[in-house]
PDB file of N, CA and C in Angstrom:
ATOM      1  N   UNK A   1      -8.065   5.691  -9.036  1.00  0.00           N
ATOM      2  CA  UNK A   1      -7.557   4.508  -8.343  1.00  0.00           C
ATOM      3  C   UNK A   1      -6.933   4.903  -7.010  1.00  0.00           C
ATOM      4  N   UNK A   2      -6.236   5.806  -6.768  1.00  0.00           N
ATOM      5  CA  UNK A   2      -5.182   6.287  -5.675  1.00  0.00           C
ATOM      6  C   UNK A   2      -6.045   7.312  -4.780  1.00  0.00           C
ATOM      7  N   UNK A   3      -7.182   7.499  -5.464  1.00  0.00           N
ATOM      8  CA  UNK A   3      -8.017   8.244  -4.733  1.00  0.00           C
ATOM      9  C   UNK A   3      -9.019   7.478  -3.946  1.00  0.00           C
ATOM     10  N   UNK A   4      -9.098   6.024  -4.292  1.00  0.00           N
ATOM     11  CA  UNK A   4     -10.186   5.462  -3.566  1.00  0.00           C
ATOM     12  C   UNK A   4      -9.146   4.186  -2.919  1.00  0.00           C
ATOM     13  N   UNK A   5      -8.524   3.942  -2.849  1.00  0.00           N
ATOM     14  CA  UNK A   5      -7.576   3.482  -2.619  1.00  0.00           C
ATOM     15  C   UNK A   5      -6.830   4.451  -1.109  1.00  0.00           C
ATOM     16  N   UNK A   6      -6.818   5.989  -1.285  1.00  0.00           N
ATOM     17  CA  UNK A   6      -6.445   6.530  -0.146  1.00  0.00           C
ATOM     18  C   UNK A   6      -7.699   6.614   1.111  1.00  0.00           C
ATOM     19  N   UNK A   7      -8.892   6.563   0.340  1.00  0.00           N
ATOM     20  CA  UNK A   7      -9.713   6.875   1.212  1.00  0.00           C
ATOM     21  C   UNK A   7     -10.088   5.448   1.899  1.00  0.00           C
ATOM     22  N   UNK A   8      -9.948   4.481   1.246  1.00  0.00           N
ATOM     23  CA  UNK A   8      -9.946   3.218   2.029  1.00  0.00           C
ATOM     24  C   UNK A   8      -9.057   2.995   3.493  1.00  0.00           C
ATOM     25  N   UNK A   9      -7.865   3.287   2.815  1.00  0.00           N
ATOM     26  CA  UNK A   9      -6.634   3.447   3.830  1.00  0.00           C
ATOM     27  C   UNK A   9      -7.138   4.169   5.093  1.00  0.00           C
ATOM     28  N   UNK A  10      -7.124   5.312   4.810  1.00  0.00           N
ATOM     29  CA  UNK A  10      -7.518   6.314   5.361  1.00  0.00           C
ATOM     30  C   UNK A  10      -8.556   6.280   6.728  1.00  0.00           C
ATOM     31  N   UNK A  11      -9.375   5.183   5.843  1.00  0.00           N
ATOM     32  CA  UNK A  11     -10.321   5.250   7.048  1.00  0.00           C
ATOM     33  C   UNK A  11     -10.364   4.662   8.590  1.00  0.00           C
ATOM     34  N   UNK A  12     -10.812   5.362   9.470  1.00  0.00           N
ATOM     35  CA  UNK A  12     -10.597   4.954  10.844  1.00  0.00           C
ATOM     36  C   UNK A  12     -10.639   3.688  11.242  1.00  0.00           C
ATOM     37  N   UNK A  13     -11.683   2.606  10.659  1.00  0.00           N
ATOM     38  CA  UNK A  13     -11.718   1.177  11.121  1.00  0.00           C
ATOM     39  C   UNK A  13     -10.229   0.362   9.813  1.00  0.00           C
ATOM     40  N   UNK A  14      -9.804   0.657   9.183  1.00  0.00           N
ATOM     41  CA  UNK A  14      -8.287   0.223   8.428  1.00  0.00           C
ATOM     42  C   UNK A  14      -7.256   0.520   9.432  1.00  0.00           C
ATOM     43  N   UNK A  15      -7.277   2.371   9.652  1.00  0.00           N
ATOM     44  CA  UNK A  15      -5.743   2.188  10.331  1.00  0.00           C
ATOM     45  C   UNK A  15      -5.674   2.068  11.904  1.00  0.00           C
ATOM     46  N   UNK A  16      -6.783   1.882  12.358  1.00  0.00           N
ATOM     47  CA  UNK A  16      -6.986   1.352  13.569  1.00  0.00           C
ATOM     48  C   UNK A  16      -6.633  -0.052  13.824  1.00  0.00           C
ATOM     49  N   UNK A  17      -7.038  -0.743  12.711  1.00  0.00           N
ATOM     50  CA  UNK A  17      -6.660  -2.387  12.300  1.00  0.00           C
ATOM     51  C   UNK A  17      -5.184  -2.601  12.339  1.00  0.00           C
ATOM     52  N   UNK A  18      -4.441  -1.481  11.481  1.00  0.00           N
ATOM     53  CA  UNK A  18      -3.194  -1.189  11.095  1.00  0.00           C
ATOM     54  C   UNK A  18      -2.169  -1.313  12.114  1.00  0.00           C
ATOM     55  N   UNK A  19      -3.068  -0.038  13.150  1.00  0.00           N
ATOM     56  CA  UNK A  19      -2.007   0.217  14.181  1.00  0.00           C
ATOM     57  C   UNK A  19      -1.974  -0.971  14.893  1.00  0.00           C
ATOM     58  N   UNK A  20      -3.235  -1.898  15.326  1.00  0.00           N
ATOM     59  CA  UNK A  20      -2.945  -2.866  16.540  1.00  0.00           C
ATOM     60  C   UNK A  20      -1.722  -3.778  15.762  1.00  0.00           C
ATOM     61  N   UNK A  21      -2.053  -4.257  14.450  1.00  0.00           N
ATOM     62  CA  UNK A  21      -0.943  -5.065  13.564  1.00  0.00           C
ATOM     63  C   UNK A  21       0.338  -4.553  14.036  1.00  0.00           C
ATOM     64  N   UNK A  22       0.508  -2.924  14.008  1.00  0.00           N
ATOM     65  CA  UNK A  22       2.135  -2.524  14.062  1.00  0.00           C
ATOM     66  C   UNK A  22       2.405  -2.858  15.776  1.00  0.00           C
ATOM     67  N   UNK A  23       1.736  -2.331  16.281  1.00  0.00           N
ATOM     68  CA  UNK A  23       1.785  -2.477  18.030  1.00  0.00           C
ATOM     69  C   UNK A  23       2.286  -3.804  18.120  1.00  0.00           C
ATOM     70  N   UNK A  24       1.484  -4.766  17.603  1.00  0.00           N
ATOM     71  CA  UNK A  24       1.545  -5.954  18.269  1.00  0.00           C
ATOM     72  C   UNK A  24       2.697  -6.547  17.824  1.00  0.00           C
ATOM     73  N   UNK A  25       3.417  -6.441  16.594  1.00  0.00           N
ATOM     74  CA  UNK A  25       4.814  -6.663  15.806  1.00  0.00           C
ATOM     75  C   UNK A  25       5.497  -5.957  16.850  1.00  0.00           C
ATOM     76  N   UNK A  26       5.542  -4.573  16.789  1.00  0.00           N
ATOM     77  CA  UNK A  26       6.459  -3.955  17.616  1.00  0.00           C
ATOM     78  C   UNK A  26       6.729  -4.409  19.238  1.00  0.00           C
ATOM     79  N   UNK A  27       5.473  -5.241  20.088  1.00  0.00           N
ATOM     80  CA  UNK A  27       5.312  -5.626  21.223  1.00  0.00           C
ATOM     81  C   UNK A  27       6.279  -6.822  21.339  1.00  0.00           C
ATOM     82  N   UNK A  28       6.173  -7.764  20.296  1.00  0.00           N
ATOM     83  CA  UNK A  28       6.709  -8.765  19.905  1.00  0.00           C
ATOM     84  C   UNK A  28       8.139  -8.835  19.425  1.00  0.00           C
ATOM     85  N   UNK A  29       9.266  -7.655  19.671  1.00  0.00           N
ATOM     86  CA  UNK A  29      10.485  -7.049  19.423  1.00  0.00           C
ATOM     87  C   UNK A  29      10.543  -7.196  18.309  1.00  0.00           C
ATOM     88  N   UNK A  30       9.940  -6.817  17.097  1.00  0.00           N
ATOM     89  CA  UNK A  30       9.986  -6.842  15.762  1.00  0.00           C
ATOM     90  C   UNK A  30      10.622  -5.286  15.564  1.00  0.00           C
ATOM     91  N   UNK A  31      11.463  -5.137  14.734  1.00  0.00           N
ATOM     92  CA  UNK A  31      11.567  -3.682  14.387  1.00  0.00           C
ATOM     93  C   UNK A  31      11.725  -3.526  12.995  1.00  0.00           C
ATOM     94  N   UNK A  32      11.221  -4.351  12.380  1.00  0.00           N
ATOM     95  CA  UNK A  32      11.315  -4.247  10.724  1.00  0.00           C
ATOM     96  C   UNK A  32       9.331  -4.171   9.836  1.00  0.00           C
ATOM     97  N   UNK A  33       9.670  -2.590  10.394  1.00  0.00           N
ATOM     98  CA  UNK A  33       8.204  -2.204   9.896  1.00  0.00           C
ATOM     99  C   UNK A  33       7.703  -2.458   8.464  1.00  0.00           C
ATOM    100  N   UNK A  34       8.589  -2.733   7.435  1.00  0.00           N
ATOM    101  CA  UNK A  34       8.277  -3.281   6.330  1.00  0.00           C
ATOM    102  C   UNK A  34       7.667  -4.424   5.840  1.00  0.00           C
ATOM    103  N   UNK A  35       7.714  -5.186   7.204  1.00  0.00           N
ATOM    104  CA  UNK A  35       7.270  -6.521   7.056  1.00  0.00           C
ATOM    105  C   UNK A  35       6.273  -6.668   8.523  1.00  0.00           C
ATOM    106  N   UNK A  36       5.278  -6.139   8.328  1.00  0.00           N
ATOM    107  CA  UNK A  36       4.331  -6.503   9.420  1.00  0.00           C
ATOM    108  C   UNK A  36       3.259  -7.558   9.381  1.00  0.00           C
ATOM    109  N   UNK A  37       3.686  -8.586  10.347  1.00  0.00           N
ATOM    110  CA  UNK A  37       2.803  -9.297  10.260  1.00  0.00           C
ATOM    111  C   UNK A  37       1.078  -9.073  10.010  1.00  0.00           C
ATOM    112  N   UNK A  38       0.694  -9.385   9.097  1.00  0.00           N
ATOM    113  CA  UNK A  38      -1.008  -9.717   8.632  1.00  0.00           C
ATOM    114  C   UNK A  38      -1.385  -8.045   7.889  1.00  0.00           C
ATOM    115  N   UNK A  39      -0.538  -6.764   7.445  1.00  0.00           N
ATOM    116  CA  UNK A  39      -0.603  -5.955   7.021  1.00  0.00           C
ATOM    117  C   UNK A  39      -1.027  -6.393   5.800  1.00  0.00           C
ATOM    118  N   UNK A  40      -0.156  -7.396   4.682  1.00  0.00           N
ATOM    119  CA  UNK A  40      -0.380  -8.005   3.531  1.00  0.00           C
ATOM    120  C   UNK A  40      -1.993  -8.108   3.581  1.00  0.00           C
ATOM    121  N   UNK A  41      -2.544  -9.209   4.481  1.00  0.00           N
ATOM    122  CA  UNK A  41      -3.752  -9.286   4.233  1.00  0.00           C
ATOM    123  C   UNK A  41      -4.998  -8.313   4.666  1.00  0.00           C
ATOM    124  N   UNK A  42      -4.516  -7.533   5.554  1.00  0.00           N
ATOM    125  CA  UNK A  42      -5.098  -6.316   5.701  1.00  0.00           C
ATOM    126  C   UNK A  42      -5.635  -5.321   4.694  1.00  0.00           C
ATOM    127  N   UNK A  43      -4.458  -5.692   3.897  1.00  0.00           N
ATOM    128  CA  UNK A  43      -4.478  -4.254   2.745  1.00  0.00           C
ATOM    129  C   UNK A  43      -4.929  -5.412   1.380  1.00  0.00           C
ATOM    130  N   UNK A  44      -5.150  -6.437   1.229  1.00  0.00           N
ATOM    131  CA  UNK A  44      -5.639  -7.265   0.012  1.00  0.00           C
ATOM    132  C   UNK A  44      -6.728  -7.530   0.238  1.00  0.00           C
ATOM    133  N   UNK A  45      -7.703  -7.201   1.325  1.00  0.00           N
ATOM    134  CA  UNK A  45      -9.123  -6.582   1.264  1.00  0.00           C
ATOM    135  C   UNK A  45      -9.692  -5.127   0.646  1.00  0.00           C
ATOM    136  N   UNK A  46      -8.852  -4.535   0.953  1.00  0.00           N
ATOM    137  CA  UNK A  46      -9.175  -3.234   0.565  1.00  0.00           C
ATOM    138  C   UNK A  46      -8.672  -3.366  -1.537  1.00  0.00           C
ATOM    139  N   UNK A  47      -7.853  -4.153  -2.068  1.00  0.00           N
ATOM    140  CA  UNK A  47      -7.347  -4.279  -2.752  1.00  0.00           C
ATOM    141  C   UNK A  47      -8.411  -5.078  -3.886  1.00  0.00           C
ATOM    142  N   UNK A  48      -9.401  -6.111  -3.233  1.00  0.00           N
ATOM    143  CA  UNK A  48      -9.997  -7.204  -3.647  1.00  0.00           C
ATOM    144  C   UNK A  48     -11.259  -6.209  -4.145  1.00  0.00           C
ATOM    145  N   UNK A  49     -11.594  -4.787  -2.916  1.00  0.00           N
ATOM    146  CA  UNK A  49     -12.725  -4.074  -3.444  1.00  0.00           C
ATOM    147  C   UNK A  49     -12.197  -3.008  -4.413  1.00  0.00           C
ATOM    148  N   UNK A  50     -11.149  -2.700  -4.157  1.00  0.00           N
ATOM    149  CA  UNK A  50     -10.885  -1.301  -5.078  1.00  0.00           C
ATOM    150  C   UNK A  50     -10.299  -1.616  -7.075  1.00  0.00           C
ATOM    151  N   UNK A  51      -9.176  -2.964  -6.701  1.00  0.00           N
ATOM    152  CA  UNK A  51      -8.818  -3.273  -8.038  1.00  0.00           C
ATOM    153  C   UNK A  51      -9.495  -3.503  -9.115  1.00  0.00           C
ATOM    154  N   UNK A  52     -10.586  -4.272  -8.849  1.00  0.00           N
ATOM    155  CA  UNK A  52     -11.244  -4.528 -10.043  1.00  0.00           C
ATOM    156  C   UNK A  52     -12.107  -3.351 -10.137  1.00  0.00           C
ATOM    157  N   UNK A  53     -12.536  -2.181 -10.019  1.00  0.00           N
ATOM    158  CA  UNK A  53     -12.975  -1.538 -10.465  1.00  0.00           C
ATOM    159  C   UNK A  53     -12.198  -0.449 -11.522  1.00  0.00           C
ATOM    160  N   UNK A  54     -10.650  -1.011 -11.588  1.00  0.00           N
ATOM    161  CA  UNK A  54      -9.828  -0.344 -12.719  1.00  0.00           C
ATOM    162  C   UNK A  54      -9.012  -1.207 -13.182  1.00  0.00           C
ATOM    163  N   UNK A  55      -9.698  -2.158 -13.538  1.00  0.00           N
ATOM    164  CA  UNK A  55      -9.217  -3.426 -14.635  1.00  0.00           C
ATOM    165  C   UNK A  55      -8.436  -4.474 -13.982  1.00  0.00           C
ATOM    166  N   UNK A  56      -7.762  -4.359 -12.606  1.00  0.00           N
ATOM    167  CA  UNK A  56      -6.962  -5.053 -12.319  1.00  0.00           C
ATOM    168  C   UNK A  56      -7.365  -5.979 -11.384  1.00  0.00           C
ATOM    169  N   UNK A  57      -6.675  -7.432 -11.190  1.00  0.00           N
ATOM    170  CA  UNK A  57      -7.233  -8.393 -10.625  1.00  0.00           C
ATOM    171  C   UNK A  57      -6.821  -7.724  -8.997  1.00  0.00           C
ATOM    172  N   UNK A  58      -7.237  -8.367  -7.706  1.00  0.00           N
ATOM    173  CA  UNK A  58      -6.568  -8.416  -6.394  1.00  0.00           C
ATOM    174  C   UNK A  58      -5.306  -9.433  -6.532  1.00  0.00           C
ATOM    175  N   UNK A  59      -4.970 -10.043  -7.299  1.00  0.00           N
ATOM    176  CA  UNK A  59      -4.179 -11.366  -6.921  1.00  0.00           C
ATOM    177  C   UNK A  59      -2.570 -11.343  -7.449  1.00  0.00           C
ATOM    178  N   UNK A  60      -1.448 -11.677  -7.216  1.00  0.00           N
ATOM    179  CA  UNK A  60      -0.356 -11.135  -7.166  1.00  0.00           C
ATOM    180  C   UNK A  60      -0.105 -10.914  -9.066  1.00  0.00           C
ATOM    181  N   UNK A  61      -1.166 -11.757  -9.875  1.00  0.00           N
ATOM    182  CA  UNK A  61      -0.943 -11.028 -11.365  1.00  0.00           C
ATOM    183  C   UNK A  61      -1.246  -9.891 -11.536  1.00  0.00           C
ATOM    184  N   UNK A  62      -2.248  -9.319 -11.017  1.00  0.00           N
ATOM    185  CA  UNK A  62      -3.010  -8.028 -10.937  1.00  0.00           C
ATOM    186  C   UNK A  62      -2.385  -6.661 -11.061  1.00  0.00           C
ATOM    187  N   UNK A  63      -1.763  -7.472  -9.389  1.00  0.00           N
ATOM    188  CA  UNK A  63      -0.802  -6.224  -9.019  1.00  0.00           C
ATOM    189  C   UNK A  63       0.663  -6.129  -9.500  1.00  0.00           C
ATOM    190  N   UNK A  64       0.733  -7.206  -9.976  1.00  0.00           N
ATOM    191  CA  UNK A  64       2.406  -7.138 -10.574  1.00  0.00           C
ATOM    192  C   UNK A  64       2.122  -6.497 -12.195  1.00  0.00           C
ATOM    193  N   UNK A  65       0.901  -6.288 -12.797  1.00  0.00           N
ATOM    194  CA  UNK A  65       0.680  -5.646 -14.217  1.00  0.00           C
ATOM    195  C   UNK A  65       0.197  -3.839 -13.249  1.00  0.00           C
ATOM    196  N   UNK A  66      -0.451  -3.654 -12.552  1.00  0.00           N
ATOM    197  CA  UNK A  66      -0.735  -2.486 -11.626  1.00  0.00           C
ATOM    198  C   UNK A  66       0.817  -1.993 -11.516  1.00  0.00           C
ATOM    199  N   UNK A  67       1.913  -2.589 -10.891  1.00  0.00           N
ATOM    200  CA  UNK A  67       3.305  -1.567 -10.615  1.00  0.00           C
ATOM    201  C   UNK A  67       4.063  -1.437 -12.041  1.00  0.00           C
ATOM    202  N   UNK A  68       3.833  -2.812 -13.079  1.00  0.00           N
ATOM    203  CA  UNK A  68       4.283  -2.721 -14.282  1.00  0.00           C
ATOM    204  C   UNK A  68       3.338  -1.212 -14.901  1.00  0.00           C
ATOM    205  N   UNK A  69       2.110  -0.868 -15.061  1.00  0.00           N
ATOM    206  CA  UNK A  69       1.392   0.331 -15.686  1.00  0.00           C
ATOM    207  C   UNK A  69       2.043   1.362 -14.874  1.00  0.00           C
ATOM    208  N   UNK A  70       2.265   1.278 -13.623  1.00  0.00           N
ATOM    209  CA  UNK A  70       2.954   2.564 -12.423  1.00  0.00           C
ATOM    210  C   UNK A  70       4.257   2.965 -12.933  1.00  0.00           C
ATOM    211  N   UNK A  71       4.894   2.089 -13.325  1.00  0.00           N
ATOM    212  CA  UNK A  71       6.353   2.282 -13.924  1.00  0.00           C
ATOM    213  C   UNK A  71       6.676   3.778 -14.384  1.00  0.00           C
ATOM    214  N   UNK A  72       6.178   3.471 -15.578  1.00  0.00           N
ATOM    215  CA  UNK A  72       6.669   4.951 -16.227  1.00  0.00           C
ATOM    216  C   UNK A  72       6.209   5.859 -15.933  1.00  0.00           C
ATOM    217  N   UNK A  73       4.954   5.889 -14.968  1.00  0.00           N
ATOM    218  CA  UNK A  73       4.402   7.240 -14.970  1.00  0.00           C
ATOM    219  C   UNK A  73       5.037   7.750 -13.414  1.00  0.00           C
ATOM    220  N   UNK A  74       5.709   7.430 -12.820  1.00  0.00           N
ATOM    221  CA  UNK A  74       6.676   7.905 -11.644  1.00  0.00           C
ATOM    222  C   UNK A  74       7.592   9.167 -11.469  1.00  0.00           C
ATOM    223  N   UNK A  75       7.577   9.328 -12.597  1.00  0.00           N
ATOM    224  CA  UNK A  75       8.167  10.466 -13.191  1.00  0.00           C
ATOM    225  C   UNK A  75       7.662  11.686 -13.398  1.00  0.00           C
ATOM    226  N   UNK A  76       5.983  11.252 -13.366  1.00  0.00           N
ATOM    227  CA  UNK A  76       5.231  12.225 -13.200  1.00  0.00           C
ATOM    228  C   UNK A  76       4.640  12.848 -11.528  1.00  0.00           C
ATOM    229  N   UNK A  77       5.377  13.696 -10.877  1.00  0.00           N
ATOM    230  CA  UNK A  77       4.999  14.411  -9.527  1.00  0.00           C
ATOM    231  C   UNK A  77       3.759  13.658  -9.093  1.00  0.00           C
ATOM    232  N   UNK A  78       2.371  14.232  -9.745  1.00  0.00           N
ATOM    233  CA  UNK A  78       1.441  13.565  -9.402  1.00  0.00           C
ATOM    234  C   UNK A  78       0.881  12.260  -8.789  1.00  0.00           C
ATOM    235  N   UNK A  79       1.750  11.136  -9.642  1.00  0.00           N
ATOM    236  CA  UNK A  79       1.334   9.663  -8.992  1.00  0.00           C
ATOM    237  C   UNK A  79       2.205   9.741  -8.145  1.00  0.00           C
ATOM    238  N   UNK A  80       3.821  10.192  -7.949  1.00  0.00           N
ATOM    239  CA  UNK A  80       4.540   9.817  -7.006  1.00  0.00           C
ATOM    240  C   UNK A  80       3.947  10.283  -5.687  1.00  0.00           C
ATOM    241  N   UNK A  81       3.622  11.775  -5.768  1.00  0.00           N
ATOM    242  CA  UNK A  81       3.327  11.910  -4.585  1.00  0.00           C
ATOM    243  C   UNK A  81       2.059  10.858  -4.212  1.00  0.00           C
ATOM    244  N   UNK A  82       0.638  10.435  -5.218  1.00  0.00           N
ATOM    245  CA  UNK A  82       0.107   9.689  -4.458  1.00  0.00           C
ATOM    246  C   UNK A  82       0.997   8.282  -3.953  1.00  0.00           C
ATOM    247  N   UNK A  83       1.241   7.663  -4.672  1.00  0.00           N
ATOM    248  CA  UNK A  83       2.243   6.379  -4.245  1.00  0.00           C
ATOM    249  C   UNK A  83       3.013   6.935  -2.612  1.00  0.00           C
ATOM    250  N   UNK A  84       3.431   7.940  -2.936  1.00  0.00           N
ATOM    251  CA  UNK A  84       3.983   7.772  -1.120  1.00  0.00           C
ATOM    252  C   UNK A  84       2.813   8.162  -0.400  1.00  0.00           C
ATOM    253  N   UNK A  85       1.845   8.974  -0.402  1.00  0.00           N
ATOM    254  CA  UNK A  85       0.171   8.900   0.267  1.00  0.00           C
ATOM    255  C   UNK A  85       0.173   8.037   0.467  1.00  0.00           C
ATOM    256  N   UNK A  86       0.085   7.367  -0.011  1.00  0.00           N
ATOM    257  CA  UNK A  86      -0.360   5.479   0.002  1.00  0.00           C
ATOM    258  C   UNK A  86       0.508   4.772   0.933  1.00  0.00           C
ATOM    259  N   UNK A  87       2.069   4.985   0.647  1.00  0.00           N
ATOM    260  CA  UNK A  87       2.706   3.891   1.313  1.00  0.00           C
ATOM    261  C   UNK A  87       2.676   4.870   2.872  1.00  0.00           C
ATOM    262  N   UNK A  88       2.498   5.882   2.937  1.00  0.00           N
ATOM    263  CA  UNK A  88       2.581   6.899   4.548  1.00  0.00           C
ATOM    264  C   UNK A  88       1.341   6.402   5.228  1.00  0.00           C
ATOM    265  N   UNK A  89      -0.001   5.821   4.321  1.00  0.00           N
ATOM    266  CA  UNK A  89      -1.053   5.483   5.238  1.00  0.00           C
ATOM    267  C   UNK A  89      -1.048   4.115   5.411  1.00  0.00           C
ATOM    268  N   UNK A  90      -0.152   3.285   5.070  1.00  0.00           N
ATOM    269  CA  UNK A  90       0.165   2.035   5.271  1.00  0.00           C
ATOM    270  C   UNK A  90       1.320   2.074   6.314  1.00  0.00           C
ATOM    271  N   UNK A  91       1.977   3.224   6.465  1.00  0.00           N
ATOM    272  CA  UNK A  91       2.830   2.777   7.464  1.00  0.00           C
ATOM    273  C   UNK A  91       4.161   2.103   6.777  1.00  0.00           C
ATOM    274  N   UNK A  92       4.368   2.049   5.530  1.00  0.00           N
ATOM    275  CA  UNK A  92       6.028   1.907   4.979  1.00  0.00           C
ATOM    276  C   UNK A  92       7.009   2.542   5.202  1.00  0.00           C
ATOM    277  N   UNK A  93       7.747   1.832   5.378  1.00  0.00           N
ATOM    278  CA  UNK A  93       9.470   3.281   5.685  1.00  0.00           C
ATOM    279  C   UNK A  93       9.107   3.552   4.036  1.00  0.00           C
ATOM    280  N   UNK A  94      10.293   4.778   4.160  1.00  0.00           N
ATOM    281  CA  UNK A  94      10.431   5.369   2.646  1.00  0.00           C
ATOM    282  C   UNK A  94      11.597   4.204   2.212  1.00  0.00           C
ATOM    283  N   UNK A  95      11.715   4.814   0.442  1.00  0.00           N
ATOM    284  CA  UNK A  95      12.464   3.770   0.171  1.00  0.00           C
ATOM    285  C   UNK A  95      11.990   2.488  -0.404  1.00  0.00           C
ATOM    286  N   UNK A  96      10.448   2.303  -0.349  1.00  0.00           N
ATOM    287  CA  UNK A  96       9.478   0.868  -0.978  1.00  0.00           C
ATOM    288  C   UNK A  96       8.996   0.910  -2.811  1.00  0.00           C
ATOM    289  N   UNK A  97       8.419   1.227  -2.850  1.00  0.00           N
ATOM    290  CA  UNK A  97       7.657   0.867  -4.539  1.00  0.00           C
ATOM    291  C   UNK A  97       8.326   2.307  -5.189  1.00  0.00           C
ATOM    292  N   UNK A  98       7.394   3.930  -4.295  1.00  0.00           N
ATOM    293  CA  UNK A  98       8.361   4.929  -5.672  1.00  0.00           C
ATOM    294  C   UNK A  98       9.879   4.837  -5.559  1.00  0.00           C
ATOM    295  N   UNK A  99      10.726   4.417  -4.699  1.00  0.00           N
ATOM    296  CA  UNK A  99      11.741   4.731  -4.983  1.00  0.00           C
ATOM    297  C   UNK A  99      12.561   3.752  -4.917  1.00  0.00           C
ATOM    298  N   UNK A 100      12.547   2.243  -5.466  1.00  0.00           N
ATOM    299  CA  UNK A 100      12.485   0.993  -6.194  1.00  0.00           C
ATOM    300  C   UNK A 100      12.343   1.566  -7.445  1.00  0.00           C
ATOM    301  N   UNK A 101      10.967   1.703  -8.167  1.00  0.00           N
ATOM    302  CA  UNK A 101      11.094   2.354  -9.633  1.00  0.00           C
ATOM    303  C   UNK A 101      11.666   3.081 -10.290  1.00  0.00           C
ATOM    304  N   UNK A 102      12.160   4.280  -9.496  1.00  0.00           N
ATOM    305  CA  UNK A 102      12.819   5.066 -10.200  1.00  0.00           C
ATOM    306  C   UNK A 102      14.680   4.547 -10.028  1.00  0.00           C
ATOM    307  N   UNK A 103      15.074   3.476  -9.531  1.00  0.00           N
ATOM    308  CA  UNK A 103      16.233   2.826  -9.671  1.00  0.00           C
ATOM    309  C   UNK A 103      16.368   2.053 -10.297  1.00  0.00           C
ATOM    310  N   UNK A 104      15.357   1.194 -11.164  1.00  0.00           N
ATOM    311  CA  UNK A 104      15.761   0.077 -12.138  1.00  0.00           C
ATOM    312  C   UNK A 104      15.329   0.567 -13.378  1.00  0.00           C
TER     313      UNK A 104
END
């Protein structure tokens, strides 16, 4: 999942997409990179092709049973480090999904 999921990210026509999104927030005196305008739907394309190929819907049930299965396994090095892969090629401050989980 985190492997096709990074390589989606990853790829040049996504974070090219990515960056004009952050530019253009940032152009626009935005400085709250957590919340970039049209990133959400940016990344729920890539989400719509990758989820259902590991049981999970694209749609906010999907992914709210996806961070519920992520839960416990956070603990394990492995997913964490992918989970921040993930949120570093999205462009999240630190501080978002792994390290939310491991506080509640």
């Amino acid at each position: 999942l985190f492997s096709d999921l990074l390589l989606e990210f990853t790829s040049d026509t996504f974070q090219e997409k990515l960056q004009a999104l952050i530019d253009r927030a940032i152009y626009c005196g935005s400085q709250d990179l957590m919340n970039v305008p049209g990133r959400k739907e940016l990344v729920h394309r890539v989400h719509c092709e990758v989820l259902p190929n590991y049981g999970f819907s694209p749609d906010a049930d999907g992914l709210d049973k996806l961070v519920q299965a992520l839960q416990p396994l956070m603990d394990d090095p492995m997913v964490a480090a992918k989970v921040e892969a993930v949120e570093r090629k999205l462009h999240i401050p630190t501080a978002s999904f792994s390290r939310r989980s491991t506080t509640k």
